Amino acid sequence: MGGPSSRIAFAHGLRGLAALSVLLSHYTQHFWTNRPTAAAFLGAPAWDGPAPAVLALHAALPPGFAGHFGVAVFFLISGFVVPLSLVGRGRTGFALGRALRIWPTYAAGFAVTTAAVWLCARHFGNPVPFGPAQWLAHLAFLQDVLGLGTIDGISWTLAIEVRFYLLCLLIAPALRLGRVRPLLATGLALTGLAALAGTVTWGPGGQMAFEELALSAQMITYMLVGTVFAARHRGTAGQGACLGAGAALLALFALQWAGGIMGFQTLPGLTAYGCALLLFGGLFLLRHRIRRVPAPLDALARVSYPLYVVHAVAGYAVLRLLLEAGTPPGAAILATTALALAAAALLHALVEVPTQRAGHRVSRGAP
């Protein structure tokens, strides 16, 4: 597979940084500070031993900064590049291309995760902590709105990604034209949807389902900021219009965050998402000068999606089993990271590359 276009090499490099940020947040912070949650994912007793020294580094940052930052970068990249893929493609071609881009690799990585959880739970003599309905819901990216909880810890972001694709199909003509006013109108509509969803209850677990939809609206509003960058990149909207639309979308995003399901994390969350935007915006301004991505970052960027898919709860299972076997925490983290990178490389070569190529072929030929 050829390298990224020099004009968007910065976005390619940022994928690697985002994947590393999320991985480190899970392996060096979340597993250790949310031990009951990690144990619940695995059907295993919570680890009660010492934490690694690296955990202290997170104390200097806002709570959950690394994870929030990595997810924010991923969302901005999607908001930037996904609408660009609509140019020259029909709706059917776009949908087929996106489906082949995201689903086969996710399904393969999810199989690795569920196998790791099954093995971990069985090792400790406990029942597997998920059932067939929850498993199937994940493959359709519907587990959140059905109130079934997460098996792999990362699929909530992929569910939002899929809903962003659906939105792109809905407003495809505006995206092809590269106008920013429709993006602002869409952000206003999403804010209204989030406000409405936060007040509705319906059936068992209905409040959770509607709150998750509100979260999707919130994050898609942020992704539209990336789409504003795409319009500026294409030259279809002026600088003033882009700055105004971007600022307005950010204000709507902040409003939704403060009033939504993640409201208790408003300040640290907005800080991390703001830092991600500053980095993205700064590199965007330099995009014509960024011709190459350093080799290690390029390699990480190429496997960033399968790494994102496979690292989290599967990594927790490996960590827990290594710790149970007496491995020191630091060594367990390094070994788990190496295994996650190896698994991601295999998924990239065996699943992601061929299905992505198939997606390019069918999307170009479909209406």
Short mmCIF file of C-alpha atoms in Angstrom, two decimals:
data_model
loop_
_atom_site.label_atom_id
_atom_site.label_comp_id
_atom_site.label_asym_id
_atom_site.label_seq_id
_atom_site.Cartn_x
_atom_site.Cartn_y
_atom_site.Cartn_z
CA MET A 1 0.00 0.00 0.00
CA GLY A 2 1.45 3.35 -1.02
CA GLY A 3 2.27 6.11 1.41
CA PRO A 4 -0.13 8.90 2.30
CA SER A 5 -0.52 11.90 0.11
CA SER A 6 1.97 14.59 1.03
CA ARG A 7 -0.86 17.05 1.42
CA ILE A 8 -2.43 15.06 4.25
CA ALA A 9 0.67 13.33 5.63
CA PHE A 10 0.13 15.22 8.90
CA ALA A 11 -3.20 13.44 9.42
CA HIS A 12 -1.59 10.08 8.72
CA GLY A 13 1.09 10.73 11.32
CA LEU A 14 -1.47 11.85 13.86
CA ARG A 15 -3.17 8.44 13.62
CA GLY A 16 -0.08 6.83 15.06
CA LEU A 17 0.16 9.37 17.86
CA ALA A 18 -3.52 8.93 18.71
CA ALA A 19 -3.25 5.14 18.81
CA LEU A 20 -0.21 5.32 21.09
CA SER A 21 -1.94 7.81 23.39
CA VAL A 22 -5.01 5.59 23.80
CA LEU A 23 -2.92 2.45 24.32
CA LEU A 24 -0.78 4.10 26.99
CA SER A 25 -3.85 5.45 28.76
CA HIS A 26 -5.27 1.94 29.04
CA TYR A 27 -2.09 0.06 29.93
CA THR A 28 -0.42 2.60 32.22
CA GLN A 29 -3.46 4.21 33.85
CA HIS A 30 -6.96 2.84 33.41
CA PHE A 31 -6.14 -0.80 34.17
CA TRP A 32 -4.52 0.25 37.45
CA THR A 33 -6.82 3.05 38.63
CA ASN A 34 -10.11 1.35 37.63
CA ARG A 35 -9.33 -2.14 38.88
CA PRO A 36 -12.94 -3.25 39.57
CA THR A 37 -13.95 -2.15 36.04
CA ALA A 38 -11.03 -4.01 34.47
CA ALA A 39 -11.91 -7.10 36.50
CA ALA A 40 -15.54 -6.91 35.40
CA PHE A 41 -14.47 -6.86 31.75
CA LEU A 42 -12.45 -10.03 32.27
CA GLY A 43 -14.55 -12.09 34.65
CA ALA A 44 -11.48 -12.12 36.90
CA PRO A 45 -10.72 -10.99 40.45
CA ALA A 46 -9.38 -7.45 40.64
CA TRP A 47 -5.62 -7.16 40.81
CA ASP A 48 -4.63 -6.14 44.34
CA GLY A 49 -0.88 -5.91 43.83
CA PRO A 50 1.35 -2.89 43.24
CA ALA A 51 0.95 -0.44 40.37
CA PRO A 52 3.77 0.53 37.99
CA ALA A 53 5.85 3.63 38.66
CA VAL A 54 4.73 5.10 35.32
CA LEU A 55 1.28 5.66 36.83
CA ALA A 56 2.69 8.67 38.67
CA LEU A 57 3.24 10.48 35.37
CA HIS A 58 -0.51 10.71 34.82
CA ALA A 59 -0.92 12.61 38.08
CA ALA A 60 0.59 15.69 36.43
CA LEU A 61 -2.15 15.70 33.76
CA PRO A 62 -5.92 16.27 33.97
CA PRO A 63 -7.83 13.06 34.79
CA GLY A 64 -7.98 10.73 31.80
CA PHE A 65 -6.05 13.17 29.60
CA ALA A 66 -4.19 10.63 27.44
CA GLY A 67 -7.33 8.67 26.57
CA HIS A 68 -9.44 11.76 25.89
CA PHE A 69 -6.64 13.26 23.79
CA GLY A 70 -6.19 10.16 21.64
CA VAL A 71 -9.91 9.76 20.99
CA ALA A 72 -10.23 13.47 20.16
CA VAL A 73 -7.44 13.22 17.59
CA PHE A 74 -9.10 10.19 15.99
CA PHE A 75 -12.42 12.05 15.79
CA LEU A 76 -10.81 15.10 14.17
CA ILE A 77 -9.02 12.93 11.62
CA SER A 78 -12.28 11.16 10.71
CA GLY A 79 -14.11 14.47 10.46
CA PHE A 80 -11.37 15.67 8.13
CA VAL A 81 -10.76 12.69 5.81
CA VAL A 82 -14.11 10.89 5.65
CA PRO A 83 -16.00 13.74 3.89
CA LEU A 84 -13.09 14.02 1.44
CA SER A 85 -13.75 10.41 0.44
CA LEU A 86 -17.25 11.43 -0.69
CA VAL A 87 -15.81 13.59 -3.44
CA GLY A 88 -16.04 11.62 -6.67
CA ARG A 89 -18.09 8.83 -5.08
CA GLY A 90 -21.79 8.12 -4.98
CA ARG A 91 -23.60 7.34 -1.76
CA THR A 92 -23.60 3.58 -2.41
CA GLY A 93 -19.90 3.55 -3.20
CA PHE A 94 -19.13 5.58 -0.11
CA ALA A 95 -21.19 3.25 2.11
CA LEU A 96 -19.58 0.11 0.68
CA GLY A 97 -16.11 1.57 1.02
CA ARG A 98 -16.66 2.61 4.62
CA ALA A 99 -18.21 -0.76 5.53
CA LEU A 100 -15.23 -2.65 4.16
CA ARG A 101 -12.86 -0.18 5.78
CA ILE A 102 -14.19 -0.60 9.32
CA TRP A 103 -16.19 -3.80 9.80
CA PRO A 104 -13.95 -6.76 8.79
CA THR A 105 -11.01 -5.48 10.82
CA TYR A 106 -13.26 -4.76 13.77
CA ALA A 107 -14.86 -8.22 13.58
CA ALA A 108 -11.44 -9.90 13.51
CA GLY A 109 -10.11 -7.81 16.39
CA PHE A 110 -13.30 -8.35 18.36
CA ALA A 111 -12.86 -12.11 17.93
CA VAL A 112 -9.38 -11.78 19.48
CA THR A 113 -10.82 -9.75 22.37
CA THR A 114 -13.65 -12.15 23.14
CA ALA A 115 -11.28 -15.13 22.96
CA ALA A 116 -8.91 -13.42 25.41
CA VAL A 117 -11.75 -12.64 27.82
CA TRP A 118 -13.07 -16.20 27.58
CA LEU A 119 -9.63 -17.63 28.36
CA CYS A 120 -9.08 -15.22 31.25
CA ALA A 121 -12.47 -15.91 32.83
CA ARG A 122 -12.01 -19.66 32.49
CA HIS A 123 -8.53 -19.45 33.98
CA PHE A 124 -10.00 -17.94 37.14
CA GLY A 125 -12.95 -20.35 37.15
CA ASN A 126 -15.54 -17.62 36.54
CA PRO A 127 -18.35 -17.34 33.98
CA VAL A 128 -17.69 -15.37 30.81
CA PRO A 129 -19.00 -11.83 31.48
CA PHE A 130 -21.07 -11.43 28.31
CA GLY A 131 -23.78 -13.28 26.43
CA PRO A 132 -24.73 -13.92 22.78
CA ALA A 133 -27.07 -10.91 22.50
CA GLN A 134 -24.40 -8.52 23.75
CA TRP A 135 -21.84 -10.11 21.42
CA LEU A 136 -24.08 -9.74 18.37
CA ALA A 137 -25.00 -6.16 19.29
CA HIS A 138 -21.31 -5.23 19.19
CA LEU A 139 -20.98 -6.52 15.63
CA ALA A 140 -23.81 -4.17 14.64
CA PHE A 141 -22.40 -1.28 16.74
CA LEU A 142 -25.70 -1.08 18.63
CA GLN A 143 -24.65 -2.23 22.10
CA ASP A 144 -24.77 1.28 23.55
CA VAL A 145 -28.26 2.25 22.40
CA LEU A 146 -29.55 -1.17 23.44
CA GLY A 147 -28.16 -0.61 26.92
CA LEU A 148 -26.11 -3.80 26.82
CA GLY A 149 -22.79 -2.41 27.98
CA THR A 150 -19.40 -2.82 26.35
CA ILE A 151 -17.33 -5.97 25.98
CA ASP A 152 -14.18 -4.47 24.49
CA GLY A 153 -14.09 -0.97 26.00
CA ILE A 154 -13.54 0.84 22.68
CA SER A 155 -16.59 0.09 20.52
CA TRP A 156 -18.48 3.15 21.78
CA THR A 157 -16.20 5.32 19.63
CA LEU A 158 -16.67 3.06 16.60
CA ALA A 159 -20.45 3.24 17.03
CA ILE A 160 -20.12 7.03 16.89
CA GLU A 161 -17.91 6.70 13.82
CA VAL A 162 -20.58 4.64 12.03
CA ARG A 163 -23.24 7.21 12.92
CA PHE A 164 -20.98 9.91 11.49
CA TYR A 165 -20.87 7.92 8.24
CA LEU A 166 -24.67 7.83 8.20
CA LEU A 167 -24.76 11.59 8.72
CA CYS A 168 -22.30 12.03 5.85
CA LEU A 169 -24.65 10.06 3.60
CA LEU A 170 -27.51 12.30 4.67
CA ILE A 171 -25.71 15.58 3.95
CA ALA A 172 -23.57 14.27 1.08
CA PRO A 173 -24.44 17.09 -1.40
CA ALA A 174 -23.29 19.76 1.07
CA LEU A 175 -20.10 17.84 1.85
CA ARG A 176 -19.25 17.48 -1.82
CA LEU A 177 -19.67 21.22 -2.29
CA GLY A 178 -17.47 21.85 0.73
CA ARG A 179 -19.67 24.50 2.30
CA VAL A 180 -19.50 25.23 6.04
CA ARG A 181 -22.92 26.79 6.70
CA PRO A 182 -24.65 23.40 6.41
CA LEU A 183 -22.17 22.06 8.96
CA LEU A 184 -23.20 24.73 11.43
CA ALA A 185 -26.87 23.96 10.80
CA THR A 186 -26.11 20.29 11.37
CA GLY A 187 -24.34 21.12 14.63
CA LEU A 188 -27.37 23.06 15.82
CA ALA A 189 -29.63 20.14 14.94
CA LEU A 190 -27.33 17.74 16.80
CA THR A 191 -27.36 20.00 19.85
CA GLY A 192 -31.15 19.98 19.82
CA LEU A 193 -31.13 16.20 19.47
CA ALA A 194 -28.73 15.86 22.40
CA ALA A 195 -30.88 18.12 24.57
CA LEU A 196 -34.01 16.15 23.69
CA ALA A 197 -32.35 12.77 24.16
CA GLY A 198 -31.14 13.76 27.62
CA THR A 199 -34.72 14.27 28.82
CA VAL A 200 -36.40 11.19 27.36
CA THR A 201 -37.01 7.91 29.14
CA TRP A 202 -38.50 4.88 27.45
CA GLY A 203 -38.70 1.31 28.68
CA PRO A 204 -36.11 -0.62 30.69
CA GLY A 205 -32.72 0.99 30.22
CA GLY A 206 -34.27 3.61 27.96
CA GLN A 207 -32.58 6.52 29.71
CA MET A 208 -29.16 4.99 29.08
CA ALA A 209 -29.97 4.41 25.41
CA PHE A 210 -31.03 8.00 24.83
CA GLU A 211 -28.06 9.35 26.79
CA GLU A 212 -25.76 7.33 24.53
CA LEU A 213 -27.43 8.85 21.48
CA ALA A 214 -26.86 12.27 23.03
CA LEU A 215 -23.18 11.36 23.45
CA SER A 216 -23.03 10.42 19.77
CA ALA A 217 -24.52 13.78 18.81
CA GLN A 218 -21.98 15.53 21.05
CA MET A 219 -18.96 13.80 19.54
CA ILE A 220 -20.20 14.12 15.97
CA THR A 221 -20.49 17.87 16.55
CA TYR A 222 -16.78 17.81 17.39
CA MET A 223 -16.03 15.71 14.32
CA LEU A 224 -17.67 18.38 12.19
CA VAL A 225 -14.87 20.71 13.27
CA GLY A 226 -12.58 18.37 11.34
CA THR A 227 -14.94 18.70 8.38
CA VAL A 228 -14.51 22.47 8.54
CA PHE A 229 -10.77 21.88 8.16
CA ALA A 230 -11.54 19.70 5.12
CA ALA A 231 -13.47 22.56 3.50
CA ARG A 232 -10.57 24.90 4.11
CA HIS A 233 -8.14 22.30 2.76
CA ARG A 234 -10.14 22.07 -0.49
CA GLY A 235 -10.43 25.83 -0.75
CA THR A 236 -14.23 25.71 -0.94
CA ALA A 237 -14.71 28.01 2.08
CA GLY A 238 -12.86 31.13 3.14
CA GLN A 239 -10.77 31.50 6.26
CA GLY A 240 -13.26 33.76 8.02
CA ALA A 241 -16.19 31.42 7.33
CA CYS A 242 -14.19 28.44 8.57
CA LEU A 243 -13.08 30.19 11.74
CA GLY A 244 -16.63 31.28 12.50
CA ALA A 245 -18.17 27.88 11.82
CA GLY A 246 -15.45 26.07 13.72
CA ALA A 247 -15.79 28.33 16.77
CA ALA A 248 -19.57 27.95 16.76
CA LEU A 249 -19.34 24.15 16.50
CA LEU A 250 -16.85 24.07 19.36
CA ALA A 251 -19.19 26.15 21.50
CA LEU A 252 -22.06 23.76 20.74
CA PHE A 253 -19.83 20.80 21.55
CA ALA A 254 -18.84 22.29 24.90
CA LEU A 255 -22.48 23.02 25.70
CA GLN A 256 -23.46 19.43 24.94
CA TRP A 257 -20.58 18.05 27.00
CA ALA A 258 -21.48 20.10 30.07
CA GLY A 259 -25.10 18.98 29.93
CA GLY A 260 -24.54 15.37 28.86
CA ILE A 261 -23.64 11.96 30.23
CA MET A 262 -19.96 13.00 30.55
CA GLY A 263 -20.72 16.26 32.32
CA PHE A 264 -18.73 15.22 35.40
CA GLN A 265 -15.62 15.28 33.17
CA THR A 266 -16.31 18.62 31.52
CA LEU A 267 -13.14 20.49 32.47
CA PRO A 268 -10.57 17.69 31.96
CA GLY A 269 -12.41 16.47 28.88
CA LEU A 270 -12.58 19.85 27.17
CA THR A 271 -8.95 20.48 28.10
CA ALA A 272 -7.84 17.30 26.33
CA TYR A 273 -10.10 17.86 23.32
CA GLY A 274 -8.88 21.45 23.13
CA CYS A 275 -5.24 20.31 23.15
CA ALA A 276 -6.00 17.80 20.39
CA LEU A 277 -7.56 20.60 18.33
CA LEU A 278 -4.57 22.89 18.87
CA LEU A 279 -2.19 20.17 17.70
CA PHE A 280 -4.36 19.27 14.71
CA GLY A 281 -4.80 22.91 13.74
CA GLY A 282 -1.11 23.71 14.07
CA LEU A 283 -0.11 20.76 11.87
CA PHE A 284 -2.87 21.63 9.41
CA LEU A 285 -1.30 25.05 8.92
CA LEU A 286 1.98 23.29 8.11
CA ARG A 287 0.39 20.58 5.98
CA HIS A 288 2.06 21.62 2.72
CA ARG A 289 5.47 21.43 4.34
CA ILE A 290 4.91 18.03 5.93
CA ARG A 291 5.92 15.65 3.18
CA ARG A 292 7.01 12.64 5.18
CA VAL A 293 6.13 10.98 8.45
CA PRO A 294 9.05 9.59 10.51
CA ALA A 295 9.35 5.85 9.90
CA PRO A 296 8.41 4.67 13.43
CA LEU A 297 5.34 6.93 13.48
CA ASP A 298 4.44 5.89 9.93
CA ALA A 299 4.58 2.21 10.93
CA LEU A 300 2.42 2.87 13.97
CA ALA A 301 -0.05 4.90 11.89
CA ARG A 302 -0.45 2.08 9.36
CA VAL A 303 -1.56 -0.34 12.07
CA SER A 304 -3.40 2.28 14.14
CA TYR A 305 -6.91 1.02 13.44
CA PRO A 306 -6.29 -2.69 14.16
CA LEU A 307 -4.21 -1.66 17.18
CA TYR A 308 -7.08 0.47 18.45
CA VAL A 309 -9.52 -2.39 17.90
CA VAL A 310 -7.49 -5.15 19.55
CA HIS A 311 -5.48 -3.54 22.32
CA ALA A 312 -7.88 -2.64 25.12
CA VAL A 313 -9.68 -5.46 26.95
CA ALA A 314 -7.62 -8.14 25.21
CA GLY A 315 -4.60 -6.31 26.62
CA TYR A 316 -6.22 -6.22 30.05
CA ALA A 317 -6.56 -10.01 29.88
CA VAL A 318 -2.88 -10.45 28.99
CA LEU A 319 -1.85 -8.01 31.72
CA ARG A 320 -3.94 -9.80 34.34
CA LEU A 321 -2.61 -13.23 33.43
CA LEU A 322 0.99 -12.01 33.40
CA LEU A 323 0.55 -10.36 36.80
CA GLU A 324 -1.01 -13.53 38.16
CA ALA A 325 2.06 -15.41 36.94
CA GLY A 326 4.30 -13.09 38.96
CA THR A 327 5.50 -10.76 36.20
CA PRO A 328 6.48 -7.31 37.52
CA PRO A 329 4.01 -4.56 36.44
CA GLY A 330 6.48 -2.72 34.17
CA ALA A 331 7.53 -5.89 32.39
CA ALA A 332 3.88 -6.95 32.04
CA ILE A 333 3.06 -3.63 30.37
CA LEU A 334 5.97 -3.94 27.92
CA ALA A 335 5.11 -7.54 27.06
CA THR A 336 1.42 -6.70 26.57
CA THR A 337 2.31 -3.75 24.35
CA ALA A 338 4.55 -5.93 22.21
CA LEU A 339 1.80 -8.54 21.84
CA ALA A 340 -0.76 -5.86 20.95
CA LEU A 341 1.54 -4.44 18.25
CA ALA A 342 2.17 -7.92 16.86
CA ALA A 343 -1.55 -8.70 16.77
CA ALA A 344 -2.25 -5.35 15.10
CA ALA A 345 0.41 -6.00 12.46
CA LEU A 346 -1.14 -9.39 11.68
CA LEU A 347 -4.64 -7.94 11.45
CA HIS A 348 -3.34 -5.16 9.21
CA ALA A 349 -1.64 -7.58 6.81
CA LEU A 350 -4.26 -10.35 6.78
CA VAL A 351 -7.52 -8.40 7.10
CA GLU A 352 -7.22 -4.62 6.88
CA VAL A 353 -5.10 -4.29 3.73
CA PRO A 354 -7.08 -6.73 1.53
CA THR A 355 -10.48 -5.48 2.66
CA GLN A 356 -9.40 -1.86 2.29
CA ARG A 357 -8.27 -2.56 -1.26
CA ALA A 358 -11.57 -4.27 -1.97
CA GLY A 359 -13.34 -1.23 -0.56
CA HIS A 360 -11.47 1.09 -2.93
CA ARG A 361 -12.44 -1.08 -5.90
CA VAL A 362 -16.13 -1.41 -5.14
CA SER A 363 -16.57 2.18 -4.00
CA ARG A 364 -15.24 3.56 -7.26
CA GLY A 365 -17.52 1.38 -9.36
CA ALA A 366 -20.73 1.82 -7.34
CA PRO A 367 -23.25 4.64 -7.90
#
